[in-house]
Structure formats: C-alpha cells, structure tokens
Coordinates of C-alpha atoms in Angstrom, one line a residue:
M1 CA 69.6 -0.5 -74.5
R2 CA 70.4 -1.9 -71.1
V3 CA 70.9 -5.6 -70.2
L4 CA 69.7 -6.7 -66.8
R5 CA 70.8 -10.0 -65.3
N6 CA 68.9 -11.7 -62.5
N7 CA 70.8 -13.3 -59.6
H8 CA 68.4 -16.2 -59.7
N9 CA 65.7 -17.4 -62.1
L10 CA 62.5 -15.3 -61.8
G11 CA 60.7 -17.0 -64.6
F12 CA 59.3 -15.3 -67.6
T13 CA 56.6 -13.2 -65.7
G14 CA 59.0 -12.2 -62.9
T15 CA 61.7 -11.2 -65.4
V16 CA 59.2 -9.2 -67.5
N17 CA 57.8 -7.4 -64.4
R18 CA 61.3 -6.5 -63.2
G19 CA 62.2 -5.2 -66.7
M20 CA 59.1 -3.1 -66.9
A21 CA 59.7 -1.7 -63.4
E22 CA 63.3 -0.8 -64.3
V23 CA 62.4 1.0 -67.5
G24 CA 60.9 4.0 -65.8
R25 CA 59.4 5.4 -69.0
K26 CA 55.9 6.0 -70.3
H27 CA 55.8 3.4 -73.1
P28 CA 57.9 0.3 -72.5
I29 CA 58.0 -2.2 -75.3
L30 CA 58.4 -5.9 -74.9
L31 CA 59.1 -8.1 -77.9
N32 CA 59.6 -11.8 -78.0
S33 CA 62.8 -13.0 -79.7
D34 CA 60.9 -14.2 -82.7
A35 CA 58.9 -11.0 -83.3
R36 CA 59.2 -9.4 -86.8
V37 CA 58.8 -5.7 -87.1
T38 CA 58.4 -3.4 -90.1
P39 CA 60.2 0.0 -90.8
N40 CA 58.9 2.8 -88.5
W41 CA 56.9 0.3 -86.4
I42 CA 57.7 2.2 -83.2
A43 CA 56.2 5.4 -84.6
G44 CA 53.0 3.6 -85.5
L45 CA 52.8 1.9 -82.1
L46 CA 53.3 5.3 -80.3
A47 CA 50.7 7.0 -82.5
A48 CA 48.2 4.3 -81.5
A49 CA 49.0 4.6 -77.8
R50 CA 48.6 8.4 -77.9
S51 CA 45.4 8.3 -80.0
R52 CA 43.0 8.1 -77.1
P53 CA 43.2 9.0 -73.4
R54 CA 43.5 6.0 -71.1
S55 CA 40.4 5.1 -69.1
L56 CA 40.9 4.4 -65.4
R57 CA 37.7 2.5 -64.8

C-alpha cells in the first residue's frame, strides 16, 4: 500500500485519475470507504477480468 498526498484539492475524479496513473499495474482496484468485501474477493475479481479478452472497438 502506498499513500499519495495531493498538494492541492484535485477533487474526486482528479484524485482517482492520479492514483490510477501512479499504480502502474494491470488491474488497479478502487474501493469506496464504505465498500464491504468477502474473503477471496480479489481472486474472484481477477478471474472475471481474465475470463475474456478485452475488445478494443
């Protein structure tokens, strides 16, 4: 985990975009602070993401 701090308020969208750009990984995950997850939820999410090639239409 890495904490990023903005020098000024970027708003929700700007902050999310910055975070996603900084991750530099194939499958970033964004959760709201009130999200509830179940055991092994990441494995299920990744299996779903890998289940079908992404279309670039």
